[in-house]
Each structure stands twice: as structure tokens, then as C-alpha cells.
Coordinates of C-alpha atoms in Angstrom, one line a residue:
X1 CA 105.3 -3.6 51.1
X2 CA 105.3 -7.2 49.7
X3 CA 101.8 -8.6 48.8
X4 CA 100.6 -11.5 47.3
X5 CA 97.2 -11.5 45.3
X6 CA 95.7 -14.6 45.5
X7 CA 92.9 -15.0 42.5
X8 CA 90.0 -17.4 42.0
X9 CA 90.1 -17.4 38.3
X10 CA 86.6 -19.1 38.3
X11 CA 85.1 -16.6 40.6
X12 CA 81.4 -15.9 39.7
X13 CA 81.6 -12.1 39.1
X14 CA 84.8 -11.3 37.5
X15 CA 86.0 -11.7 34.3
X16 CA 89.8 -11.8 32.7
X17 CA 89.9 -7.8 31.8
X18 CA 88.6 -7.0 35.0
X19 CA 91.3 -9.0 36.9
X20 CA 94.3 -7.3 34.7
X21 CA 93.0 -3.7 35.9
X22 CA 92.6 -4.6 39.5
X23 CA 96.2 -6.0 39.3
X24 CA 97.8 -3.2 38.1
X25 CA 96.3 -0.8 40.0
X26 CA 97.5 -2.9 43.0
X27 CA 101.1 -3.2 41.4
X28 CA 101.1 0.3 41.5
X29 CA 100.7 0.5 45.1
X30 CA 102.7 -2.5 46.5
X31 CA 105.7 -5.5 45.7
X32 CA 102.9 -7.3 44.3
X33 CA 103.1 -11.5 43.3
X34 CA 99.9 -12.7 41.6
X35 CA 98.8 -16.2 42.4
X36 CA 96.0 -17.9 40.7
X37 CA 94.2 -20.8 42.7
X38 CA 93.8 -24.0 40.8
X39 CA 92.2 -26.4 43.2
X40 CA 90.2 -26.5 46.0
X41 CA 92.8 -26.0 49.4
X42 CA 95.7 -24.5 47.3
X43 CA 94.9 -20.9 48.3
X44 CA 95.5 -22.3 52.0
X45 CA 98.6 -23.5 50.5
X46 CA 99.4 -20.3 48.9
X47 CA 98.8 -18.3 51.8
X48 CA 100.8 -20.6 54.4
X49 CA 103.4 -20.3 51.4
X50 CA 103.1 -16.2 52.0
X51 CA 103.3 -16.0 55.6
X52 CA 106.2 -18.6 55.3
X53 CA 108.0 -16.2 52.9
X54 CA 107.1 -13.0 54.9
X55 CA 104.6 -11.4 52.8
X56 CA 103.5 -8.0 54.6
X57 CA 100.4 -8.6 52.6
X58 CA 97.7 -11.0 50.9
X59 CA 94.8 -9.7 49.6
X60 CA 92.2 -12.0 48.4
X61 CA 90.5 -11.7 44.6
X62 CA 87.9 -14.4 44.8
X63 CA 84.4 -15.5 46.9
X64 CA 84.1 -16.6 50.4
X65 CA 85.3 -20.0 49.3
X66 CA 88.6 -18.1 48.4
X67 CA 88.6 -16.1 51.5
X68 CA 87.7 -18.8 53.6
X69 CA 90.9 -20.9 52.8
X70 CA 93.0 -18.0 52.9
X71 CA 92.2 -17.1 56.7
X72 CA 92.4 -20.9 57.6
X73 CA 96.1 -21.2 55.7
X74 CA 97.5 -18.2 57.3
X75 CA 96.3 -19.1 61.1
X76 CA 97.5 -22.8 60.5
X77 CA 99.1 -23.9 62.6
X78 CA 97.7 -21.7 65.3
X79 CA 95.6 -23.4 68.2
X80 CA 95.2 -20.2 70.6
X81 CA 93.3 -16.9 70.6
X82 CA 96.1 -14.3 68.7
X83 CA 99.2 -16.7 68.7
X84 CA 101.7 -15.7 66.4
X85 CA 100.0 -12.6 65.1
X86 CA 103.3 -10.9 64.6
X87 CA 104.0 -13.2 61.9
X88 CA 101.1 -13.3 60.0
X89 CA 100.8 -11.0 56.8
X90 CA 97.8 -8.7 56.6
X91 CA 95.0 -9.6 54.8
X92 CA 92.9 -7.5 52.5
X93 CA 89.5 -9.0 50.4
X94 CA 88.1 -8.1 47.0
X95 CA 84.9 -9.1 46.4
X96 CA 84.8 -11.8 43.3
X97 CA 81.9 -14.1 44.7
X98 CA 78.1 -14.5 44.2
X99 CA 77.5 -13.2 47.5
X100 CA 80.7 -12.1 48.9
X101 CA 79.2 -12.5 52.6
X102 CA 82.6 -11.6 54.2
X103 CA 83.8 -8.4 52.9
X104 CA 80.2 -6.9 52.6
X105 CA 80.2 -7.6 56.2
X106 CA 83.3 -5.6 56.3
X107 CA 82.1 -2.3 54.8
X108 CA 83.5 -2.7 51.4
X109 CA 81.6 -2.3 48.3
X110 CA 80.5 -5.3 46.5
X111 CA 81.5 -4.2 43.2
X112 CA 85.4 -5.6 43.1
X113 CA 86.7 -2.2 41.4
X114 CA 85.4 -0.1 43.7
X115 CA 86.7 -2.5 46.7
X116 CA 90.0 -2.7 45.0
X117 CA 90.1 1.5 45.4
X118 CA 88.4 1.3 49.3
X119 CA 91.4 -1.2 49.8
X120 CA 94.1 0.8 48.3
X121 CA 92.6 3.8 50.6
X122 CA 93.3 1.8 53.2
X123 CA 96.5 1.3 52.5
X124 CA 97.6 4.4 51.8
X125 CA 96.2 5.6 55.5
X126 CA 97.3 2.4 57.1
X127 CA 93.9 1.4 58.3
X128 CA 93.4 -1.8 59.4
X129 CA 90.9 -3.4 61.8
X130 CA 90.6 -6.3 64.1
X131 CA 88.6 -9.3 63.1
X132 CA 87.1 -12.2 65.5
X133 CA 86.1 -15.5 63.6
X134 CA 84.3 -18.6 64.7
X135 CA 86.5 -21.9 65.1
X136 CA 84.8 -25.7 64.4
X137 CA 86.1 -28.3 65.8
X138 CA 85.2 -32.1 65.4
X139 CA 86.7 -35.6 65.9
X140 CA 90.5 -34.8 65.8
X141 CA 90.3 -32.0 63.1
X142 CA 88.8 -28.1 63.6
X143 CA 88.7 -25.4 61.3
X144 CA 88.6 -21.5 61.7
X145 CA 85.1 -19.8 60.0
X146 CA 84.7 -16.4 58.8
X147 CA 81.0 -15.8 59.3
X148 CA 78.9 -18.9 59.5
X149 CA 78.9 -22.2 59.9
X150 CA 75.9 -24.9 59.2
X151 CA 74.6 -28.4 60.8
X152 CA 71.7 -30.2 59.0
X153 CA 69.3 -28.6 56.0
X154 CA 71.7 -25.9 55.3
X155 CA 74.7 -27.9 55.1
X156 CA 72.9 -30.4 52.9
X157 CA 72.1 -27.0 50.4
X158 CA 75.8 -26.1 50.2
X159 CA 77.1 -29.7 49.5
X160 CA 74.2 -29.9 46.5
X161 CA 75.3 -26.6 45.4
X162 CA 79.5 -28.0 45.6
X163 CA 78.2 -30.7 43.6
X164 CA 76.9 -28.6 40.8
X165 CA 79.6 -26.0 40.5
X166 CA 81.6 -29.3 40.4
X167 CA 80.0 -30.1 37.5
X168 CA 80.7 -26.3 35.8
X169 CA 77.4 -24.8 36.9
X170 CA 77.5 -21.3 38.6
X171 CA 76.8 -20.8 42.3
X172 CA 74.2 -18.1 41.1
X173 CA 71.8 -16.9 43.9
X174 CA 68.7 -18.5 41.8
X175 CA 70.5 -21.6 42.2
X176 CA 71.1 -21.6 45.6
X177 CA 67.5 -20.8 46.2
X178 CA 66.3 -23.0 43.8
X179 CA 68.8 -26.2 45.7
X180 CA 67.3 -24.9 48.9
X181 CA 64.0 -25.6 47.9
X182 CA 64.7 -29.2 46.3
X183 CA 67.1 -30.1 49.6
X184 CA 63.8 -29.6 51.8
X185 CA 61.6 -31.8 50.1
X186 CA 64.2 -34.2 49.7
X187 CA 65.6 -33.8 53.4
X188 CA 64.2 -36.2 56.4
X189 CA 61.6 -34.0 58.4
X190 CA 60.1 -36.1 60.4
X191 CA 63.5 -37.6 62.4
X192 CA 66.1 -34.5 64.3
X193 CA 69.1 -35.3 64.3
X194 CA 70.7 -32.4 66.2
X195 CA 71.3 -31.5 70.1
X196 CA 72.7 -27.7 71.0
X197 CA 74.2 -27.5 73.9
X198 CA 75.7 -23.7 75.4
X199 CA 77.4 -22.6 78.5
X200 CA 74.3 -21.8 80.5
X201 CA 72.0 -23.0 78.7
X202 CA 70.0 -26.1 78.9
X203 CA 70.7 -28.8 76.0
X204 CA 68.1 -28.0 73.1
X205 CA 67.4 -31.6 71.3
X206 CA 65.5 -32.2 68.5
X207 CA 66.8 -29.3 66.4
X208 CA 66.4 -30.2 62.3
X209 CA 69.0 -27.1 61.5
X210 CA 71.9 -25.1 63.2
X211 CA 73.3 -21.8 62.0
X212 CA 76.1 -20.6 63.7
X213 CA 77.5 -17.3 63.0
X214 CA 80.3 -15.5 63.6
X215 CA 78.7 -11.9 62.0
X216 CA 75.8 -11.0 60.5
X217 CA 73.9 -11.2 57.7
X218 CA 74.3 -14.7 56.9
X219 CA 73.7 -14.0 53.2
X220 CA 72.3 -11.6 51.2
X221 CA 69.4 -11.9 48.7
X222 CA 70.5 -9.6 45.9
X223 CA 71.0 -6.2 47.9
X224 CA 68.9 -7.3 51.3
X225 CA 70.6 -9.1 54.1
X226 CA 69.2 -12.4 55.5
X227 CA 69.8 -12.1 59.7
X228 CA 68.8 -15.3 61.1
X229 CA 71.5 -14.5 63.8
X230 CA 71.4 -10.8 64.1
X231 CA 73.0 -10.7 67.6
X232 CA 76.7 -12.2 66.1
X233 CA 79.1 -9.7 64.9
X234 CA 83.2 -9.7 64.8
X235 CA 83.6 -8.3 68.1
X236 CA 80.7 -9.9 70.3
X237 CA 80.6 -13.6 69.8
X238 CA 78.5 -16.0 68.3
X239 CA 74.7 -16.5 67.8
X240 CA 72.9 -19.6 66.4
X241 CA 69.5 -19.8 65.2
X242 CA 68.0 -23.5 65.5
X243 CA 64.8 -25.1 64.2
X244 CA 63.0 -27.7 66.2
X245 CA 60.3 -28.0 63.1
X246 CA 61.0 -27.8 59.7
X247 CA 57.6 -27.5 57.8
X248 CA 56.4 -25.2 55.1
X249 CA 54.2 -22.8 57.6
X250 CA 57.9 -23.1 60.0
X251 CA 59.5 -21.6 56.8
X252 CA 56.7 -19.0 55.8
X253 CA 56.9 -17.9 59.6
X254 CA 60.3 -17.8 60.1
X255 CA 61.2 -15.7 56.6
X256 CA 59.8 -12.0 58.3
X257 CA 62.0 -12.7 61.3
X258 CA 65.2 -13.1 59.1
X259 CA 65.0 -10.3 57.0
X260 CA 63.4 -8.3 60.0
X261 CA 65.2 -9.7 63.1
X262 CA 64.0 -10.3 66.3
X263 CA 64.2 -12.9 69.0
X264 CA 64.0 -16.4 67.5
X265 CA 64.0 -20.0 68.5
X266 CA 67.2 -20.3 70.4
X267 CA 70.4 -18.1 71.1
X268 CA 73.8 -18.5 72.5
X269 CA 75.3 -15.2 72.5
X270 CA 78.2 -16.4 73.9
X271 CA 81.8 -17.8 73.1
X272 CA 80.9 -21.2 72.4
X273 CA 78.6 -24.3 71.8
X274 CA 78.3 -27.9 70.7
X275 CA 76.2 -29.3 68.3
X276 CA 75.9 -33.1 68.3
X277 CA 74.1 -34.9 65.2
X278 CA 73.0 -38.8 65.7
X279 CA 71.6 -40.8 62.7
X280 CA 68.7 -38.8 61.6
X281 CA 66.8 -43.0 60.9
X282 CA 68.2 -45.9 61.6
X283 CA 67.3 -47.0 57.8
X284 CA 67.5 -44.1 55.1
X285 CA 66.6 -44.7 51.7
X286 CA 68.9 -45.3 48.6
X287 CA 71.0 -42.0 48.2
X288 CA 70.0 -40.0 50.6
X289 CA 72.3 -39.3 53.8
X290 CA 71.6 -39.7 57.8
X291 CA 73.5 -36.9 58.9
X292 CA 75.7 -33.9 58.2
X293 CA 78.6 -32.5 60.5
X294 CA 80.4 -29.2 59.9
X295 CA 79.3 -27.9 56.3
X296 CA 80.1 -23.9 56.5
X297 CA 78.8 -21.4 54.3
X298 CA 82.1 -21.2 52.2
X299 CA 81.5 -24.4 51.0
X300 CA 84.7 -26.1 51.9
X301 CA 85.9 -29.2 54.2
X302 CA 82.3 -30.8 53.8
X303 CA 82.1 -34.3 56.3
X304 CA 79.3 -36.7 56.4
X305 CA 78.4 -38.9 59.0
X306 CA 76.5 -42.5 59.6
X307 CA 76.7 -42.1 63.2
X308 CA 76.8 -39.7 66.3
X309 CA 79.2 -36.5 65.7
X310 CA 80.2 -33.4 68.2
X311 CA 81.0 -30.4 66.4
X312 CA 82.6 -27.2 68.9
X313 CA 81.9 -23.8 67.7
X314 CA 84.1 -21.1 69.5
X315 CA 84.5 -17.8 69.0
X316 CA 88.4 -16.7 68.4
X317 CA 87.9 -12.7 69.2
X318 CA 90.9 -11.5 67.9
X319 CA 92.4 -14.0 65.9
X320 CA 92.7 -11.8 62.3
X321 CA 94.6 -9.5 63.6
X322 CA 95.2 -6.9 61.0
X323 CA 92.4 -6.5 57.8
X324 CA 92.8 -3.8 55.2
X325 CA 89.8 -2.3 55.3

């Protein structure tokens, strides 16, 4: 079997000596090519590259930044539900991240030593699985999400949180908390900018935030899962959680609900949705932005907008066809 390993040499929890062992136990196993990413995109490159080349394999060392342009450069240039699944190398994921969202959801251990011996189980028995993932679309450009995607507040906290890893800070969980919690005083709160619309389902307007989700959890504090959208999984659809306030007692309300699930402000359940952001005031003060389009979880492909913007979540139900897991 030919594999390539893609690795995030910057990825939060992994260090030098523990990539070399992972990568020789994988040599051991398979025809493997090691890849290090050195920019954001070029593991889409390196996996198009793979597929290209017919790779039997490409497992994933790296976050769900890593992962995310992975799955999005091997279906490219795929527009349908499991076209051209027969060409597409497998894909296998060891956990490198801060929160490693994607293969936890999977089953796999967080630990990336003890993944990198789940996956080479796997292999060994030929197990694989198939995985559904969400697909954004907006203006003339889309792009395939593996567990969430964000409109509003929480896309504001992953663009603060690019712009400090940019900067050489780690995407710790502290810091993501502590970005959340500076983005809300500093977001608009008193002008929505979002409208969900579902098949039906009438149009909900005046929505401050959007998660949309592929699977569940969304994200994990330490060890717990965080379920806004407990009803999403790979195999059922989506589910979206929005808020129509966003005030401290909203917050202090809504925290039991998401680490204890249970029916919340509005659902889809379904295949699909739109959600439309407009100017969130017609004047916003120095530095600060109107409104956010598609900002996923991964933290990739962030795209801000002055004016009125339709983003298309749809659920692909098979289209990762074969996952090492």
C-alpha cells in the first residue's frame, strides 16, 4: 500500500521526537512518503498531489486545520454526493491539534501514539468506515466541512484566534476561551445580522450566531464535550444551534444545555439550510467588522463581508468514502 503522511510541523501537541516514532512505525506498515505542510492550503495541495499520483493512502499528522484541508484537496474537484470515490485515496487522522474535534469524533484516542497504533489496527484488518461531511457554499465558491461550521460571534473567535497563532501564539484551549470572552464584549449585540432559513421551516431572523454541524461535539473543553448541536452526526445530517439574544444571562443559560443537551433555540435536522448575514449597522466603529460569512471551526478560508451574504450548508452523506478508523 502507498501512503502519504502529511504533517503539521507546528501542530500544538506534538513535538520533533514524537513525529520520527509515529513515522516509522507507519513505515513499517506501508510505502510511506512523508510530507511536511509549510503554508496554509499546501496540505490541499499535497493531497490533490496524492490522489493525482494514486496514493492508496494519506493519513493526516496535524489538527483539524490539517485535516480540514486534506478532505477539501482530495474531494476537489468533486461537486456531487460520492463522485469519483474510486479514485480517491483513503484517509486516516492522527490526532496533533489542541482539540482534535474530528478524529475524537471518530473513536480514536486523542493521544497521537496511541491513534497512530488504533490506525495501524485498522489497517492491518482493513477497517474502514463511511464518513458524511457538511458542504458551504457562498457567492461563486463552497467548501466541504468536517464537523462544524460558524456564522457571526463564533466566527469572529476563530479569525481573533488565526490572528494570534499568526503572530506565533498557540491555539491553547485557555486562549480560545479567553478570545471568546474578549470577542463578546467587543462584538455588536444590539444589531442581528443573521437570517436561517431550512426546508420546512419558517425563516428565523434576527439570529446573532449560527453553528452548523456536521457531528457532534463541537469542541471539547479538556476531556468534556461541548453539544450545542447534539442531534448532527456523520450519518444523519446536520443540526444548527442559533441565538436570537446574545447577553450574559443568554450565555449563563445556555452553558447547562451544551454540555447537557437538550432541545435548544432552533434545529434543522435535515440536509440543508441557508444562512444570510446583512450589515450588522449601517456605521460600525473604527476596526471593528459588520459582518462575517463562512468562518468554520478549522480555521481556514475566513471571508468578511460589508454587505448582504448567503451561505448554503448541505450535508454530503457519503462523500469520505473510505476512513481508517
Amino acid at each position: 500500500m502507498r501512503a502519504m503522511l502529511l504533517v503539521n510541523p507546528k501542530a500544538t501537541t506534538t513535538n520533533r521526537r514524537t513525529r520520527d516514532v509515529l513515522i516509522r512505525a507507519l513505515g513499517a506498515a506501508v510505502d510511506l512518503s512523508v510530507e511536511e505542510t509549510r503554508y496554509r492550503g499546501h496540505a490541499a495541495m499535497l493531497a490533490s498531489t496524492a490522489r493525482s499520483k494514486g496514493f492508496d493512502l494519506v493519513v493526516v499528522l496535524g489538527g483539524d486545520g490539517t485535516i480540514n484541508e486534506t478532505v477539501n484537496g482530495l474531494l476537489t474537484p468533486d461537486t456531487g454526493e460520492g463522485g469519483g470515490s474510486a479514485s480517491r485515496p483513503a484517509v486516516a487522522v492522527i490526532p496533533g491539534g489542541s482539540a482534535n474535534v474530528f478524529a475524537r469524533a471518530l473513536g480514536l484516542p486523542n493521544d497521537p501514539v496511541e491513534a497512530t497504533g488504533a490506525v495501524l489496527e485498522a489497517l492491518r484488518d482493513d477497517r474502514r468506515r463511511v464518513v458524511g461531511l457538511g458542504h458551504a457554499s457562498w457567492a461563486d465558491e463552497s467548501r466541504y466541512f468536517t464537523f462544524c461550521g460558524g456564522v457571526g460571534w463564533d466566527a469572529e473567535v476563530i479569525r481573533a484566534v488565526e490572528g494570534l497563532r499568526g503572530a506565533g501564539f498557540r491555539a491553547t484551549p485557555a486562549r480560545y476561551v479567553a478570545t471568546a470572552v474578549r470577542q463578546f464584549f467587543m462584538t455588536d449585540r444590539r444589531h442581528p445580522a443573521i437570517t436561517v432559513e431550512a426546508p420546512g421551516m419558517p425563516a428565523a431572523s434576527g439570529i446573532y450566531l449560527a453553528i452548523v454541524s456536521n457531528t457532534t461535539p463541537w469542541t471539547y473543553v479538556g476531556s468534556r464535550p461541548v453539544q450545542p448541536t447534539p442531534w448532527a452526526s456523520f450519518e444523519t445530517g446536520l443540526d444548527l444551534l442559533g441565538l436570537r439574544r446574545l447577553t450574559l444571562p443568554t450565555m449563563m443559560g445556555i452553558m447547562p444545555q451544551i454540555f447537557n443537551p437538550r432541545p435548544r433555540v432552533c434545529r434543522t435536522g435535515g440536509t440543508s439550510c441557508n444562512c444570510t448575514t446583512s450589515p450588522r449597522s449601517p456605521s460600525p466603529p473604527p476596526g471593528r467588522w459588520r459582518s462575517s460569512s463562512t468562518a468554520t471551526t478549522w480555521a481556514n478560508a475566513k471571508r468578511w463581508h460589508s454587505g448582504l451574504s448567503r451561505t448554503r450548508y448541505k450535508s454530503w452523506s457519503s462523500a469520505l468514502h473510505s476512513v481508517i478508523v
